[in-house]
Tab-separated table of C-alpha atoms and ligand atoms in Angstrom:
chain	number	residue	atom	x	y	z
A	167	MET	CA	0.000	0.000	0.000
A	168	PRO	CA	1.533	3.347	-1.031
A	169	THR	CA	2.013	6.086	1.570
A	170	PRO	CA	-0.368	9.025	1.091
A	171	ILE	CA	0.426	12.161	-0.887
A	172	GLN	CA	-1.332	15.233	0.484
A	173	ASN	CA	-2.113	18.395	-1.437
A	174	LEU	CA	-1.177	21.285	0.884
A	175	ASP	CA	-2.222	24.054	-1.567
A	176	GLU	CA	-0.352	27.266	-2.194
A	177	TYR	CA	3.162	27.661	-0.760
A	178	LEU	CA	5.465	30.563	-1.699
A	179	GLY	CA	3.671	30.945	-5.036
A	180	ASN	CA	3.748	27.235	-5.861
A	181	GLU	CA	1.488	24.248	-5.237
A	182	LEU	CA	2.915	22.104	-2.457
A	183	TYR	CA	2.308	18.388	-1.936
A	184	MET	CA	3.730	16.142	0.743
A	185	LYS	CA	4.405	12.413	0.564
A	186	ARG	CA	3.900	11.102	4.073
A	187	GLU	CA	6.607	8.478	4.480
A	188	ASP	CA	6.246	9.200	8.186
A	189	LEU	CA	2.934	7.304	7.882
A	190	PHE	CA	4.611	4.194	6.433
A	191	PRO	CA	2.884	1.532	8.509
A	192	TYR	CA	5.684	0.153	10.681
A	193	CYS	CA	6.973	1.488	14.022
A	194	PHE	CA	6.503	5.232	13.398
A	195	GLY	CA	7.341	4.774	9.751
A	196	GLY	CA	9.895	6.778	7.840
A	197	ASN	CA	12.478	5.886	5.230
A	198	LYS	CA	14.301	3.563	7.636
A	199	ALA	CA	11.174	1.431	7.941
A	200	ARG	CA	10.707	1.261	4.156
A	201	LYS	CA	14.344	0.214	3.715
A	202	ALA	CA	14.442	-2.197	6.665
A	203	LEU	CA	11.425	-4.193	5.478
A	204	LEU	CA	13.315	-5.002	2.252
A	205	PHE	CA	16.402	-6.068	4.215
A	206	PHE	CA	14.235	-8.320	6.361
A	207	GLU	CA	12.857	-10.078	3.285
A	208	GLU	CA	16.457	-11.184	2.657
A	209	ILE	CA	16.901	-12.114	6.293
A	210	LYS	CA	13.779	-14.261	6.246
A	211	LYS	CA	14.702	-15.925	2.949
A	212	GLY	CA	18.205	-16.736	4.170
A	213	LYS	CA	16.951	-17.916	7.593
A	214	TYR	CA	19.433	-15.713	9.451
A	215	ASN	CA	19.120	-15.793	13.232
A	216	CYS	CA	21.335	-12.860	14.117
A	217	VAL	CA	21.567	-9.267	12.870
A	218	VAL	CA	24.460	-6.851	13.264
A	219	THR	CA	23.990	-3.238	12.252
A	220	TYR	CA	25.702	0.105	12.565
A	221	GLY	CA	24.055	3.304	13.765
A	222	SER	CA	23.655	5.731	16.593
A	223	GLY	CA	21.724	4.196	19.500
A	224	SER	CA	19.243	7.051	19.119
A	225	SER	CA	18.722	6.673	15.368
A	226	ASN	CA	15.544	5.917	13.461
A	227	HIS	CA	17.384	3.057	11.728
A	228	VAL	CA	18.227	1.273	14.976
A	229	ARG	CA	14.671	1.700	16.317
A	230	VAL	CA	13.142	-0.005	13.292
A	231	VAL	CA	15.749	-2.767	12.946
A	232	SER	CA	15.605	-3.666	16.637
A	233	ASN	CA	11.795	-3.799	16.510
A	234	LEU	CA	11.833	-6.157	13.505
A	235	CYS	CA	14.435	-8.375	15.177
A	236	ALA	CA	12.416	-8.573	18.390
A	237	SER	CA	9.253	-9.508	16.488
A	238	MET	CA	11.040	-12.347	14.693
A	239	ASN	CA	13.029	-13.479	17.698
A	240	ILE	CA	16.306	-12.630	15.983
A	241	GLU	CA	19.297	-11.566	18.054
A	242	CYS	CA	20.163	-7.910	17.377
A	243	HIS	CA	23.565	-6.250	17.895
A	244	VAL	CA	24.158	-2.566	17.284
A	245	ILE	CA	27.560	-0.912	16.953
A	246	ALA	CA	27.098	2.746	17.833
A	247	PRO	CA	29.615	5.568	17.439
A	248	LYS	CA	30.491	7.117	20.803
A	249	GLU	CA	30.262	10.663	19.456
A	250	ALA	CA	26.538	10.434	18.768
A	251	TYR	CA	25.297	8.778	21.951
A	252	LYS	CA	22.199	10.336	23.545
A	253	VAL	CA	19.138	9.038	25.438
A	254	THR	CA	16.110	9.692	23.234
A	255	ASN	CA	12.712	8.206	22.450
A	256	ASN	CA	14.411	6.051	19.820
A	257	SER	CA	17.082	4.779	22.206
A	258	LYS	CA	14.429	3.934	24.816
A	259	MET	CA	12.490	1.889	22.267
A	260	ARG	CA	15.674	0.130	21.208
A	261	GLU	CA	16.207	-0.804	24.847
A	262	LEU	CA	12.629	-2.045	25.113
A	263	PHE	CA	13.250	-4.302	22.085
A	264	GLY	CA	16.259	-5.785	23.856
A	265	ALA	CA	18.879	-4.965	21.227
A	266	ASP	CA	22.428	-5.076	22.483
A	267	VAL	CA	24.474	-1.899	21.870
A	268	LYS	CA	28.212	-1.604	21.788
A	269	VAL	CA	29.375	2.012	21.879
A	270	VAL	CA	32.838	2.540	20.370
A	271	PRO	CA	34.915	5.511	19.143
A	272	VAL	CA	34.213	6.275	15.473
A	273	ASP	CA	37.699	5.170	14.431
A	274	ASP	CA	37.138	1.683	15.877
A	275	VAL	CA	33.777	1.069	14.207
A	276	HIS	CA	35.051	-0.878	11.205
A	277	ASP	CA	37.240	-3.295	13.171
A	278	THR	CA	34.625	-3.779	15.884
A	279	ILE	CA	32.009	-4.794	13.312
A	280	GLU	CA	34.336	-7.330	11.669
A	281	LYS	CA	35.380	-8.819	14.987
A	282	MET	CA	31.806	-9.039	16.253
A	283	ILE	CA	30.585	-10.814	13.122
A	284	GLU	CA	33.498	-13.258	13.363
A	285	ASP	CA	32.792	-13.976	17.043
A	286	LEU	CA	29.082	-14.534	16.471
A	287	GLU	CA	29.731	-16.821	13.502
A	288	SER	CA	32.239	-18.832	15.495
A	289	GLN	CA	29.417	-19.398	18.012
A	290	GLY	CA	27.466	-21.011	15.162
A	291	LYS	CA	25.123	-18.103	14.463
A	292	LYS	CA	23.981	-17.149	10.984
A	293	VAL	CA	24.737	-13.431	10.882
A	294	TYR	CA	23.275	-10.799	8.539
A	295	PHE	CA	24.918	-7.363	8.423
A	296	ILE	CA	22.742	-4.311	7.684
A	297	PRO	CA	24.840	-1.261	6.743
A	298	GLY	CA	24.197	1.943	8.722
A	299	GLY	CA	21.001	3.710	7.709
A	300	GLY	CA	20.080	0.803	5.417
A	301	HIS	CA	22.688	1.855	2.849
A	302	GLY	CA	23.395	-0.162	-0.303
A	303	ASN	CA	21.387	-1.502	-3.236
A	304	ILE	CA	18.563	-2.848	-1.081
A	305	GLY	CA	18.045	0.567	0.518
A	306	THR	CA	18.256	2.214	-2.908
A	307	GLN	CA	15.618	-0.223	-4.181
A	308	ALA	CA	13.259	0.940	-1.422
A	309	TYR	CA	13.298	4.454	-2.907
A	310	VAL	CA	13.050	3.262	-6.487
A	311	ASP	CA	9.810	1.682	-5.245
A	312	CYS	CA	8.787	4.952	-3.608
A	313	TYR	CA	9.436	6.787	-6.892
A	314	GLU	CA	7.071	4.386	-8.631
A	315	GLU	CA	4.393	5.221	-6.053
A	316	ILE	CA	4.869	8.889	-6.904
A	317	LYS	CA	4.504	8.117	-10.635
A	318	GLN	CA	1.326	6.186	-9.924
A	319	TYR	CA	-0.141	9.103	-7.947
A	320	GLU	CA	0.700	11.483	-10.792
A	321	LYS	CA	-1.015	9.237	-13.298
A	322	GLU	CA	-4.140	8.851	-11.203
A	323	ASN	CA	-4.419	12.544	-10.339
A	324	GLY	CA	-3.241	14.158	-13.564
A	325	VAL	CA	-0.374	16.114	-11.975
A	326	PHE	CA	3.370	16.235	-12.577
A	327	PHE	CA	5.814	17.305	-9.863
A	328	ASP	CA	8.453	19.689	-11.224
A	329	TYR	CA	10.518	19.420	-8.047
A	330	ILE	CA	10.971	16.767	-5.370
A	331	PHE	CA	12.655	17.868	-2.111
A	332	PHE	CA	13.685	15.758	0.903
A	333	ALA	CA	16.352	15.356	3.601
A	334	SER	CA	19.532	13.669	2.357
A	335	GLY	CA	21.838	11.919	4.846
A	336	THR	CA	23.715	8.810	3.719
A	337	GLY	CA	22.279	9.462	0.249
A	338	THR	CA	20.424	6.162	-0.160
A	339	THR	CA	16.957	7.713	-0.329
A	340	HIS	CA	18.328	10.297	-2.746
A	341	ALA	CA	19.961	7.607	-4.919
A	342	GLY	CA	16.725	5.615	-5.217
A	343	LEU	CA	14.809	8.684	-6.368
A	344	VAL	CA	17.496	9.599	-8.925
A	345	VAL	CA	17.439	6.026	-10.264
A	346	GLY	CA	13.645	6.303	-10.584
A	347	LYS	CA	13.925	9.550	-12.518
A	348	LEU	CA	16.611	8.172	-14.862
A	349	LYS	CA	14.750	4.913	-15.512
A	350	ASN	CA	11.597	6.841	-16.396
A	351	ASN	CA	13.439	9.581	-18.266
A	352	ASP	CA	11.463	12.208	-16.336
A	353	ASP	CA	12.198	15.889	-16.713
A	354	ARG	CA	12.085	17.150	-13.136
A	355	LYS	CA	14.489	18.186	-10.417
A	356	ILE	CA	15.272	15.835	-7.547
A	357	ILE	CA	16.807	17.992	-4.813
A	358	GLY	CA	18.331	16.493	-1.691
A	359	ILE	CA	18.846	18.936	1.176
A	360	SER	CA	21.922	17.845	3.110
A	361	ILE	CA	21.374	17.427	6.815
A	362	ALA	CA	25.067	16.860	7.595
A	363	ARG	CA	27.570	16.206	4.819
A	364	PRO	CA	29.146	19.011	2.804
A	365	ASN	CA	29.828	18.865	-0.926
A	366	PRO	CA	31.513	17.217	-2.718
A	367	ARG	CA	31.496	14.313	-0.233
A	368	GLY	CA	27.707	14.238	0.193
A	369	ARG	CA	26.940	14.401	-3.493
A	370	ASN	CA	29.616	11.836	-4.341
A	371	ALA	CA	28.014	9.380	-1.917
A	372	VAL	CA	24.745	9.712	-3.841
A	373	LEU	CA	26.509	9.321	-7.210
A	374	ASP	CA	28.340	6.205	-5.932
A	375	SER	CA	25.063	4.638	-4.809
A	376	VAL	CA	23.346	5.377	-8.122
A	377	ARG	CA	26.279	3.847	-10.044
A	378	GLU	CA	26.409	0.835	-7.763
A	379	TYR	CA	22.742	0.211	-8.586
A	380	MET	CA	22.593	1.143	-12.303
A	381	GLY	CA	26.152	0.847	-13.571
A	382	ASP	CA	27.677	3.850	-15.264
A	383	VAL	CA	24.829	5.143	-17.440
A	384	PRO	CA	24.886	8.733	-18.805
A	385	ASP	CA	23.213	11.693	-17.078
A	386	ILE	CA	23.709	10.460	-13.505
A	387	ASP	CA	25.720	13.578	-12.726
A	388	ASP	CA	23.182	16.035	-14.135
A	389	ALA	CA	20.305	14.274	-12.378
A	390	THR	CA	21.834	14.590	-8.920
A	391	ILE	CA	21.353	17.871	-7.053
A	392	PHE	CA	22.705	17.907	-3.501
A	393	VAL	CA	22.286	21.207	-1.643
A	394	ASP	CA	24.566	21.697	1.369
A	395	ASP	CA	23.682	25.294	2.334
A	396	PHE	CA	21.211	24.523	5.110
A	397	ARG	CA	22.899	21.980	7.351
A	398	GLY	CA	24.120	24.442	10.008
A	399	VAL	CA	27.249	23.072	11.654
A	400	GLY	CA	26.265	19.516	10.812
A	401	TYR	CA	24.322	16.502	12.053
A	402	GLY	CA	21.740	17.434	14.694
A	403	ASP	CA	22.414	21.189	14.521
A	404	THR	CA	19.259	23.253	14.954
A	405	VAL	CA	18.462	25.623	12.136
A	406	SER	CA	14.772	25.017	11.918
A	407	GLU	CA	12.801	25.556	15.132
A	408	TRP	CA	10.526	28.211	13.629
A	409	VAL	CA	9.847	25.975	10.608
A	410	ILE	CA	8.846	23.070	12.824
A	411	LYS	CA	6.398	25.258	14.727
A	412	ASP	CA	5.045	26.809	11.550
A	413	VAL	CA	4.454	23.505	9.741
A	414	LEU	CA	2.857	21.936	12.810
A	415	ILE	CA	0.455	24.857	13.229
A	416	ARG	CA	-0.282	25.330	9.541
A	417	TYR	CA	-0.737	21.682	8.500
A	418	GLY	CA	-0.773	19.607	11.696
A	419	ILE	CA	2.332	17.761	10.492
A	420	PRO	CA	5.280	17.094	12.845
A	421	LEU	CA	8.831	17.651	11.559
A	422	ASP	CA	12.064	17.127	13.483
A	423	GLU	CA	15.270	19.090	14.010
A	424	THR	CA	17.729	16.577	12.579
A	425	TYR	CA	16.102	15.748	9.245
A	426	THR	CA	12.729	16.922	8.012
A	427	GLY	CA	12.775	20.362	9.669
A	428	LYS	CA	16.100	21.144	8.038
A	429	ALA	CA	14.896	19.844	4.702
A	430	PHE	CA	11.670	21.868	4.805
A	431	TYR	CA	13.617	24.964	5.804
A	432	GLY	CA	16.167	24.299	3.026
A	433	MET	CA	13.384	23.795	0.488
A	434	SER	CA	11.726	27.085	1.470
A	435	GLU	CA	14.969	29.048	1.163
A	436	TYR	CA	15.812	27.349	-2.141
A	437	ILE	CA	12.411	28.255	-3.611
A	438	LYS	CA	12.898	31.873	-2.536
A	439	ASP	CA	16.540	32.088	-3.708
A	440	LYS	CA	15.812	30.621	-7.122
A	441	GLN	CA	12.514	32.526	-7.402
A	442	ILE	CA	10.601	29.383	-8.256
A	443	LYS	CA	6.935	30.203	-8.984
A	444	GLY	CA	3.881	28.434	-10.342
A	445	LYS	CA	5.397	24.950	-10.040
A	446	LYS	CA	4.177	21.729	-8.509
A	447	ILE	CA	6.454	20.785	-5.650
A	448	LEU	CA	6.578	17.523	-3.729
A	449	PHE	CA	8.198	17.391	-0.300
A	450	ILE	CA	8.937	13.877	0.928
A	451	HIS	CA	8.441	13.634	4.686
A	452	THR	CA	11.068	10.995	5.445
A	453	GLY	CA	9.833	10.260	8.981
A	454	GLY	CA	11.534	10.575	12.352
A	455	THR	CA	8.392	11.188	14.395
A	456	PRO	CA	10.008	10.094	17.700
A	457	LEU	CA	12.575	12.870	17.159
A	458	PHE	CA	9.729	15.403	17.018
A	459	PHE	CA	8.807	14.419	20.564
A	460	ASP	CA	12.446	14.763	21.648
A	461	SER	CA	12.345	18.398	20.542
A	462	LEU	CA	8.945	19.293	21.957
A	463	ASN	CA	10.335	20.882	25.141
A	464	GLY	CA	12.633	22.999	23.033
A	465	LEU	CA	9.708	24.146	20.892
A	466	LEU	CA	7.755	25.134	23.994
A	467	TYR	CA	10.428	26.737	26.108
A	468	GLY	CA	13.016	27.697	23.493
A	469	ASP	CA	15.427	25.443	25.320
A	470	TYR	CA	17.678	24.210	22.480
A	471	ASN	CA	20.754	23.188	24.444
B	148	LIG	C1	17.937	8.613	7.820
B	148	LIG	C2	16.944	9.684	7.561
B	148	LIG	C3	17.058	10.537	6.447
B	148	LIG	C4	18.198	10.448	5.462
B	148	LIG	O1	18.066	9.323	4.639
B	148	LIG	P1	19.294	8.766	3.813
B	148	LIG	O2	18.745	7.697	2.982
B	148	LIG	O3	20.306	8.277	4.813
B	148	LIG	O4	19.866	9.894	3.023
B	148	LIG	C5	16.091	11.499	6.259
B	148	LIG	N1	15.060	11.640	7.136
B	148	LIG	C6	14.924	10.845	8.208
B	148	LIG	C7	13.796	11.087	9.135
B	148	LIG	C8	15.852	9.839	8.467
B	148	LIG	O5	15.720	9.051	9.549
């Protein structure tokens, strides 16, 4: 079942629509849920009984993966970078699901993952590794699928989106959408708003993922727009508290500080800067609802530590 697309009417002289990936029907939804369900098809098929993944203990990715593991009685191990450790609604759910977390300095992540997989396999477990954030061709596939849902909506409703905006992190979501555009030969702009990485690193990650999925076909470069002007000082930096309040009041839709708030803010500034008018614009709400609740005190009391 496709996630809904809502028509939100006029916005800065354009017609704004929102695809509600936050309503994807698994554990508060979001792009991590869409990606994880595809990974778990592989896990089921291969009869794995142990999952190792990488991600911050407070991430949307770890919440969804640890929930799926718990529901299937699969052992779940998370390697988390020390730098990003915080108690949040996501980390509390992860704890509830009983996933084991090993917090290590960023530089030790790679070796720790290899050693852990080796140890678990030597205990006779069948281990499946899910890359951080659901990166890789399976994650890309999830957003090729999402692109097809968008095409279907356009067909049924007689509209065509000139622009698609969303929060870009590891670039997997972005890559899937670019693949969708290239496969369909669609003339529109797919614009990822960086929530952390600067250019050229951020954009190159998207290009690498598209090439890994499609091979080196022409036009990949032209089709990939990665905007790094609105990320503040990086991951988790607050640039968007007024946007979050505004969107909640105006539409009754929760955004968060780390991803969707930044992306919505970035989209708004981009539309103004480039003087875009009279276009149909789709914003993809990539989820992260538990993060909205983490920031609620800040929204109320202005207490953004
Ligand atoms: C992870 C995440 C993103 C970024 O997705 P990538 O595929 O890593 O680029 C955007 N929004 C939310 C809410 C996320 O959790």
